[in-house]
Amino acid sequence: MSENAVKCAKYCKVLIVGAGAAGLSSANHLLKNGCTDFLILEARNRIGGRIVSIDIDSQKVELGANWIHGVLGNPIYELAMGSGLVSIINIPKPHKIVAATEDGKQVPIDILHEIYEAYVTFLRRCEEYFLCQYIPPPDILSVGEHIELERELYLEEMPESPEKRIKQLIFNCLLKRETCITGCDNMNEIDLLELGSYTELQGGNIVLPAGYSSILGPLTEHLSPEQIIKACPVRTIHWRRKGSISAGSLTTVEEDAEGDSDDSDKTVTEAPTRNFNVKIESEAGEIFYADHVICTIPLGVLKEKADTLFSPALPTYKRESIERLLFGTVDKIFLEYDRPFLNSTISEVMLLWNDDATTTKASMKDVWFKKIYSFAKVTETLLLGWISGREAEFMETLSHDEVADKCTEILRKFLQDPFVPKPKRCICTSWRNQPFCRGSYTAMAVGASQDDIENIAQPLYSDPHQSKPSILFAGEHTHANFYSTVHGAYLSGRTAAQVILTPDSPQEIVMESDSTDLSAWIQGISLD
């Protein structure tokens, strides 16, 4: 490494890796408690992580995080309310779902309601294994297997008929929808005993009228631009040595716990005489020293790069937990039209494909689109489709024009209308291909548990006698109850910052309230 590169080295008390919800939450908590000696290193050229709002058809739409999940006890909701980002008077829109088969026949609404209610009951029973410590039936390990067993028992008394077949197709559609909610390819991947580990906050899903990205305003209003270094992906986090990492001597040889030397940058100039616990190298060769690092790198990137990202490597228990957890792909397809073509009373079209719940041996290019379970209206001229798993990953390899053509073909088929227009614009997300996330959010794979989340969240110490950890971990994948959510990421970031702030002797820590002002939202706000 050149001397000029080392001259540009930066020094601070805390380095925060990632400017998503977790990283910004950490920074805010440090600021509120008087700690300004920190830097945020963000790999992208923007902040927000998996929070991305864009304008389509004069409407804010979400490429990433879609809703604030719940009201009571949700710090993101409280932040939005305190900043005037939530619409107090929110008149619910009529929600009429039409379920259609491939030959264009609409399913009677009473059948749709019947199967939906049965499905929700099956799902709640799955959650009870975690909540009540029940023992599942023999050889039933996954949520998908359990729901399939319930479905067979539910339908077995019915004689073979077109209606029974339609009920089977509705179950299949709801399972595909569940893969998008959970973040997986197939519900057979999700551990039955851990489904109930996710805690659902009361109050429904809340949409921010100005877009989810508007929450980034109050999260960054007190940060100075100099405290966020964008377009700075991290190459290596050096965290454990026999002695501290010295940034003050003219020649420094670093030794890891096994005694191996690292003399790749012996010359250090114009540096304060100071020892640090952590050194970070960026992909561009920049060097940063700190006492503590809060690592909010997403689970998908940890799965891909954990073995090379940390020097020395992470402890075995952490690497094994990273491997066990699932980080699925969930993508969105937005179709924008010049004019409306769906009946104004219809808000969503459910697609009842004539296939089994899982893809057959057919080539992926011939079946990927069958994972799209519905098209829902965002506006009269904007439709949204969701897709997950391997099919979503395949879709990411296609051009937006190819996706638009296929979606047009689907809508014409299910609506039995050859005049459904091709959209004037198609926008597809590509979360699996994004190098700084490599997927969408965390899920409990078969064999994984809350222990794995807690293992990943466990901080690392450079020295057994160290009073504060060198590396702390935050992000939705480090919250044992709120994984996969923005509020889980936010809370984990705040917790990591609090660990650093906690003094050796008792002292007041400034925390924002976790209790919602009930009177503020009971009066007229829609919770649906």
XYZ file of C-alpha atoms in Angstrom:
528
model
C 0.000 0.000 0.000
C 1.354 3.437 -0.902
C 2.392 6.002 1.673
C -0.090 8.493 0.196
C -2.940 6.073 0.819
C -1.941 5.678 4.460
C -1.626 9.451 4.847
C -5.361 9.620 4.158
C -6.135 7.276 7.034
C -8.982 8.416 9.273
C -9.335 7.917 13.001
C -12.439 7.909 15.177
C -13.981 6.263 18.209
C -16.706 4.409 16.286
C -16.941 3.241 12.683
C -20.417 2.268 11.491
C -20.433 0.024 8.410
C -23.634 0.638 6.459
C -26.049 3.585 6.242
C -29.269 1.582 6.301
C -31.812 1.698 9.122
C -29.476 -0.050 11.593
C -26.460 2.132 10.852
C -28.419 5.393 10.943
C -30.112 4.295 14.168
C -26.686 3.670 15.746
C -25.454 7.082 14.633
C -28.530 8.845 16.026
C -28.243 7.129 19.367
C -24.569 8.083 19.621
C -25.404 11.704 18.797
C -28.240 11.886 21.334
C -25.786 10.808 24.012
C -23.080 13.296 23.098
C -20.827 11.052 21.014
C -19.921 12.766 17.744
C -16.626 10.965 17.080
C -17.910 8.470 14.508
C -18.025 7.846 10.774
C -20.486 5.867 8.667
C -19.007 3.917 5.749
C -21.665 3.260 3.109
C -20.903 1.034 0.120
C -23.547 2.585 -2.122
C -23.667 6.148 -3.372
C -26.882 6.653 -1.391
C -28.153 6.031 2.111
C -31.114 3.893 3.156
C -29.961 0.366 2.376
C -33.044 -1.648 1.483
C -35.285 1.412 1.874
C -35.725 2.829 -1.637
C -38.676 4.952 -2.801
C -39.056 6.198 -6.377
C -41.669 8.122 -8.345
C -43.816 6.255 -10.866
C -46.942 7.756 -12.354
C -46.770 10.667 -9.844
C -46.907 8.066 -7.076
C -44.276 7.137 -4.510
C -43.606 3.413 -4.790
C -41.288 1.168 -2.804
C -38.573 -0.887 -4.434
C -37.570 -2.239 -1.030
C -39.224 -2.000 2.393
C -42.941 -1.544 1.811
C -44.725 -1.011 5.122
C -44.229 -0.041 8.719
C -45.232 -3.349 10.275
C -47.377 -2.537 13.280
C -48.050 0.477 15.460
C -47.846 -0.439 19.128
C -44.247 -0.364 20.287
C -42.861 0.253 16.801
C -40.082 2.896 16.922
C -40.311 3.499 13.162
C -43.992 4.355 13.495
C -43.217 6.644 16.429
C -40.492 8.357 14.421
C -42.844 8.790 11.464
C -45.625 10.159 13.686
C -43.253 12.556 15.440
C -42.055 13.861 12.079
C -45.534 14.254 10.569
C -44.967 11.531 7.970
C -48.101 9.491 8.733
C -51.466 10.571 7.403
C -53.808 10.954 10.384
C -56.946 10.956 8.245
C -56.566 7.859 6.131
C -59.723 6.639 4.435
C -59.307 2.929 3.573
C -59.677 2.113 -0.106
C -62.164 -0.610 -1.083
C -60.294 -3.876 -1.533
C -61.960 -6.229 -3.979
C -59.965 -9.287 -4.968
C -60.767 -11.300 -8.057
C -59.339 -14.824 -8.233
C -59.153 -16.257 -11.746
C -58.014 -19.533 -13.276
C -55.849 -19.789 -16.394
C -58.931 -20.179 -18.583
C -60.278 -16.865 -17.278
C -62.968 -18.237 -14.958
C -63.509 -16.233 -11.791
C -63.759 -18.111 -8.507
C -66.869 -17.459 -6.393
C -65.968 -15.140 -3.541
C -67.384 -17.500 -0.907
C -64.930 -20.244 -1.964
C -62.058 -17.766 -1.826
C -63.050 -16.676 1.673
C -63.469 -20.268 2.845
C -60.010 -21.350 1.753
C -58.357 -18.149 2.977
C -59.817 -18.620 6.443
C -58.751 -22.279 6.499
C -55.247 -21.313 5.360
C -54.881 -18.656 8.086
C -55.955 -21.245 10.646
C -53.306 -23.679 9.377
C -50.647 -20.970 9.584
C -51.616 -20.044 13.154
C -51.311 -23.692 14.153
C -47.785 -23.691 12.766
C -46.924 -20.670 14.923
C -48.222 -22.454 18.025
C -45.388 -24.996 17.919
C -42.994 -22.227 18.919
C -45.359 -20.335 21.198
C -46.684 -23.381 23.091
C -43.721 -25.754 22.723
C -45.843 -28.395 21.020
C -44.258 -31.463 19.436
C -44.972 -31.721 15.685
C -46.091 -34.887 13.893
C -43.274 -37.308 12.982
C -41.153 -36.304 9.976
C -42.849 -32.894 9.673
C -40.016 -30.359 9.870
C -41.152 -27.423 7.764
C -44.087 -25.034 7.579
C -44.773 -26.186 4.016
C -44.986 -29.841 5.022
C -47.340 -29.039 7.889
C -49.677 -26.926 5.770
C -49.682 -29.632 3.081
C -50.727 -32.174 5.732
C -53.484 -29.846 6.945
C -54.631 -29.239 3.379
C -54.843 -32.972 2.622
C -56.918 -33.554 5.757
C -59.148 -30.609 4.873
C -59.814 -31.745 1.306
C -59.758 -35.542 1.641
C -63.459 -35.890 2.448
C -64.473 -33.891 -0.621
C -65.286 -35.845 -3.786
C -63.174 -35.093 -6.843
C -64.720 -32.138 -8.612
C -63.801 -28.870 -10.352
C -64.539 -27.054 -7.080
C -62.100 -29.224 -5.144
C -59.439 -28.540 -7.771
C -60.048 -24.793 -7.475
C -59.638 -25.003 -3.709
C -56.290 -26.744 -4.208
C -55.199 -23.960 -6.569
C -56.161 -21.293 -4.033
C -54.019 -23.024 -1.394
C -51.108 -23.054 -3.874
C -51.553 -19.352 -4.571
C -51.613 -18.489 -0.870
C -48.428 -20.505 -0.293
C -46.687 -18.558 -3.061
C -47.838 -15.356 -1.409
C -46.416 -16.624 1.869
C -42.976 -17.125 0.306
C -42.919 -13.391 -0.467
C -43.993 -12.501 3.069
C -41.499 -14.878 4.677
C -38.655 -14.400 2.196
C -37.964 -17.860 0.791
C -38.238 -19.995 -2.338
C -40.647 -22.541 -0.902
C -42.339 -22.884 2.488
C -40.680 -26.296 2.815
C -37.521 -24.293 3.566
C -38.998 -22.656 6.703
C -38.534 -24.329 10.080
C -41.865 -25.320 11.624
C -40.679 -24.919 15.222
C -39.398 -21.379 14.617
C -42.228 -19.762 12.632
C -43.699 -18.275 15.803
C -40.367 -16.717 16.791
C -41.242 -13.667 14.674
C -43.250 -11.232 16.784
C -45.992 -9.367 14.953
C -46.743 -5.911 16.342
C -50.374 -4.869 16.530
C -51.818 -2.179 14.297
C -51.574 -3.500 10.759
C -49.293 -2.351 7.942
C -48.801 1.401 7.603
C -47.830 3.130 4.355
C -45.956 6.445 4.386
C -47.650 8.779 1.857
C -44.349 10.489 0.999
C -42.624 7.127 0.566
C -40.685 4.980 3.039
C -37.540 6.935 2.137
C -39.074 9.952 3.872
C -38.152 8.270 7.170
C -34.504 8.857 6.257
C -35.052 12.592 6.816
C -35.485 12.454 10.597
C -32.804 9.746 10.775
C -30.194 12.006 9.184
C -31.255 15.552 10.093
C -28.657 15.843 12.861
C -25.838 14.128 10.968
C -23.281 16.244 9.154
C -22.471 15.222 5.558
C -18.854 14.640 6.601
C -19.953 11.857 8.946
C -21.260 9.692 6.067
C -18.693 8.473 3.554
C -20.567 7.098 0.543
C -19.312 4.809 -2.236
C -16.969 3.223 0.291
C -17.395 -0.572 0.279
C -15.350 -2.350 2.924
C -12.772 -4.938 1.890
C -11.414 -6.124 5.256
C -12.144 -5.580 8.927
C -9.026 -6.309 11.046
C -10.238 -6.845 14.565
C -8.116 -9.124 16.785
C -4.461 -8.817 17.726
C -2.176 -9.737 20.600
C -1.766 -6.014 21.131
C -3.813 -3.097 19.908
C -3.528 -1.960 16.308
C -1.039 0.856 16.455
C -1.596 3.902 14.281
C 1.059 6.024 15.855
C 4.477 4.508 15.213
C 6.383 4.981 12.016
C 6.645 1.237 11.543
C 3.883 -1.077 12.642
C 3.771 -4.853 12.421
C 0.354 -6.237 13.315
C 0.010 -9.689 14.818
C -3.115 -11.750 14.993
C -4.008 -14.108 17.807
C -2.068 -16.909 16.168
C 1.058 -14.775 15.904
C 1.040 -14.283 12.114
C 2.374 -10.906 11.090
C 0.749 -8.542 8.636
C 3.324 -6.083 7.327
C 1.365 -4.965 4.272
C 1.412 -1.323 5.376
C 4.367 -0.806 7.677
C 4.756 2.899 6.994
C 2.326 5.147 8.869
C 2.854 8.891 8.728
C 1.114 11.923 10.176
C -0.855 9.693 12.528
C -1.674 10.442 16.153
C 0.101 8.367 18.755
C -2.821 6.109 19.566
C -3.691 2.427 19.676
C -6.962 1.238 18.153
C -8.893 -2.021 18.367
C -9.983 -2.178 14.732
C -8.623 -1.267 11.317
C -10.820 -1.207 8.211
C -9.579 -1.265 4.645
C -11.942 -0.091 1.917
C -12.054 -1.526 -1.594
C -10.367 1.682 -2.775
C -7.486 1.198 -0.337
C -8.542 3.759 2.250
C -7.638 2.988 5.861
C -9.799 3.697 8.888
C -8.918 3.113 12.558
C -11.426 2.955 15.405
C -11.991 1.747 18.927
C -15.269 0.097 17.921
C -16.995 -1.001 14.718
C -20.759 -1.451 14.380
C -21.157 -3.840 11.443
C -24.589 -3.662 9.780
C -23.606 -5.582 6.639
C -26.671 -7.610 5.474
C -26.837 -11.359 5.992
C -26.720 -11.976 2.233
C -23.312 -10.282 1.986
C -22.077 -12.073 5.111
C -23.037 -15.383 3.508
C -21.011 -14.474 0.447
C -17.994 -12.744 1.990
C -17.743 -13.501 5.714
C -14.723 -15.770 5.193
C -12.683 -12.983 3.608
C -14.285 -9.881 5.085
C -12.886 -10.339 8.597
C -9.252 -10.801 9.541
C -8.851 -13.063 11.340
C -11.948 -15.014 10.306
C -15.087 -14.913 12.391
C -15.416 -17.577 15.094
C -16.786 -20.890 13.866
C -20.086 -20.528 15.739
C -20.808 -17.281 13.898
C -19.946 -18.672 10.466
C -22.158 -21.719 11.070
C -25.101 -19.535 12.137
C -24.659 -17.309 9.095
C -24.816 -20.437 6.957
C -27.902 -21.883 8.675
C -30.124 -18.822 8.380
C -31.919 -18.151 5.109
C -31.623 -14.895 3.186
C -34.245 -15.132 0.483
C -34.941 -13.123 -2.656
C -38.230 -11.256 -3.024
C -38.642 -8.990 -6.050
C -41.313 -6.599 -7.319
C -42.607 -6.012 -10.843
C -44.204 -2.617 -11.536
C -46.288 -2.205 -14.692
C -47.171 1.356 -15.692
C -49.920 2.044 -18.263
C -51.136 5.044 -20.230
C -54.748 4.304 -19.339
C -56.709 2.076 -16.945
C -57.953 -1.261 -18.240
C -59.058 -3.076 -15.060
C -62.533 -2.434 -13.692
C -62.246 0.400 -11.175
C -63.826 -1.749 -8.442
C -61.119 -4.441 -8.705
C -58.014 -3.899 -6.574
C -56.180 -7.205 -7.120
C -56.218 -10.178 -9.485
C -55.127 -13.472 -7.924
C -53.567 -15.884 -10.413
C -54.607 -19.526 -9.873
C -52.022 -21.352 -11.949
C -52.640 -24.963 -13.020
C -49.446 -26.186 -11.400
C -48.338 -27.816 -8.187
C -47.074 -25.747 -5.264
C -43.491 -26.237 -6.467
C -41.908 -25.993 -9.878
C -41.717 -29.216 -11.881
C -38.796 -30.425 -13.994
C -39.671 -27.902 -16.701
C -37.015 -25.402 -17.681
C -37.034 -22.282 -15.506
C -37.496 -20.025 -18.535
C -40.798 -21.804 -19.217
C -42.217 -21.573 -15.706
C -40.585 -18.670 -13.786
C -43.632 -16.436 -14.205
C -45.912 -18.965 -12.477
C -44.453 -17.820 -9.172
C -46.246 -14.463 -9.605
C -49.318 -14.993 -7.433
C -51.208 -11.762 -8.190
C -51.217 -8.296 -9.720
C -52.427 -5.566 -7.377
C -53.339 -1.986 -8.171
C -51.088 0.730 -6.796
C -53.042 3.288 -8.832
C -55.515 2.864 -11.698
C -52.591 2.853 -14.148
C -49.939 1.102 -12.041
C -49.915 -2.611 -11.171
C -47.588 -4.471 -8.814
C -46.627 -8.140 -8.960
C -44.464 -9.991 -6.409
C -42.161 -12.934 -7.071
C -39.773 -14.875 -4.832
C -37.043 -17.485 -4.704
C -35.364 -19.119 -7.683
C -37.965 -17.706 -10.051
C -37.195 -14.181 -8.838
C -33.494 -14.797 -9.349
C -34.187 -15.981 -12.898
C -36.345 -12.942 -13.583
C -33.400 -10.739 -12.631
C -31.509 -12.165 -15.636
C -34.223 -10.972 -18.062
C -34.659 -7.552 -19.609
C -37.516 -5.421 -18.333
C -39.042 -5.621 -21.800
C -39.090 -9.432 -21.660
C -40.782 -9.281 -18.258
C -43.333 -6.775 -19.577
C -44.178 -9.050 -22.518
C -44.677 -12.056 -20.253
C -46.833 -10.102 -17.786
C -48.996 -8.830 -20.639
C -49.463 -12.405 -21.836
C -50.448 -13.450 -18.298
C -53.009 -10.688 -17.842
C -54.591 -11.344 -21.238
C -54.851 -15.024 -20.373
C -56.342 -14.731 -16.895
C -58.651 -11.846 -17.770
C -59.619 -13.430 -21.104
C -59.044 -10.059 -22.725
C -56.759 -9.956 -25.812
C -56.781 -6.160 -25.716
C -54.946 -5.760 -22.402
C -52.260 -3.240 -23.399
C -48.545 -3.682 -22.981
C -47.299 -1.397 -20.200
C -45.495 1.760 -21.274
C -42.931 1.027 -18.602
C -41.882 -2.006 -16.565
C -39.616 -1.687 -13.535
C -38.288 -4.809 -11.809
C -36.203 -4.991 -8.663
C -33.076 -7.149 -8.524
C -32.234 -7.651 -4.866
C -30.308 -10.888 -5.385
C -27.999 -9.246 -7.909
C -27.374 -6.179 -5.779
C -23.779 -6.628 -4.547
C -24.368 -4.886 -1.218
C -27.344 -6.957 -0.049
C -27.501 -10.208 -2.114
C -31.135 -10.845 -1.296
C -34.079 -9.311 0.511
C -34.441 -10.334 4.160
C -33.828 -13.008 6.755
C -35.941 -16.132 7.313
C -35.681 -19.177 9.580
C -34.518 -22.073 7.433
C -35.145 -25.643 8.558
C -32.536 -26.333 11.240
C -32.037 -22.666 12.112
C -33.259 -21.007 15.304
C -33.239 -17.793 17.311
C -29.917 -18.983 18.705
C -28.373 -18.400 15.294
C -29.568 -14.803 15.235
C -28.202 -14.297 18.723
C -24.883 -15.887 17.698
C -24.508 -13.429 14.838
C -25.440 -10.528 17.124
C -22.823 -11.540 19.695
C -20.089 -8.844 19.832
C -16.390 -9.617 19.382
C -13.571 -8.594 21.711
C -9.956 -8.054 20.659
C -8.749 -8.969 24.108
C -10.262 -11.053 26.932
C -9.721 -8.152 29.335
C -11.375 -5.591 27.075
C -14.268 -3.741 28.752
C -16.053 -2.870 25.497
C -16.251 -4.993 22.335
C -14.253 -4.182 19.215
C -16.989 -5.267 16.790
C -20.725 -5.122 17.339
C -23.296 -6.451 14.885
C -26.625 -4.889 13.938
C -29.241 -5.237 11.206
C -32.569 -7.041 10.837
C -30.718 -10.374 10.845
C -29.519 -9.695 14.418
C -32.941 -9.177 16.050
C -34.348 -12.475 17.322
C -38.009 -11.376 17.222
C -38.200 -8.664 14.547
C -35.919 -10.127 11.878
C -36.863 -9.143 8.305
C -38.208 -5.724 9.398
C -36.991 -2.131 9.397
C -37.920 -1.724 13.060
C -35.855 -4.812 13.890
C -32.860 -3.241 12.135
C -33.469 0.093 13.874
C -33.677 -1.447 17.349
C -30.560 -3.564 16.799
C -28.584 -0.497 15.730
C -29.673 1.428 18.798
C -28.756 -1.487 21.051
C -25.257 -1.737 19.559
C -24.666 1.982 20.108
C -25.903 1.716 23.676
C -23.345 -0.990 24.443
C -20.582 1.402 23.440
C -22.115 4.276 25.411
C -22.763 2.357 28.621
C -20.215 3.612 31.172
C -18.444 1.468 33.723
C -20.489 3.185 36.430
C -24.271 3.757 36.234
C -25.226 6.814 34.203
C -28.332 8.024 32.421
C -28.639 6.987 28.780
C -30.943 9.044 26.565
C -33.511 6.795 24.881
C -36.506 7.753 22.804
C -39.805 6.450 24.103
C -40.984 3.032 22.941
C -44.566 3.687 24.010
C -46.958 4.981 21.410
C -49.192 7.956 22.191
C -52.467 6.099 21.709
C -54.568 9.237 21.362
C -52.476 10.313 18.379
C -53.450 7.398 16.213
C -56.784 6.139 17.542
C -58.515 9.220 16.141
C -59.166 8.379 12.523
C -56.068 6.517 11.416
C -56.578 3.360 9.397
C -54.807 0.341 10.818
C -55.605 -1.977 7.928
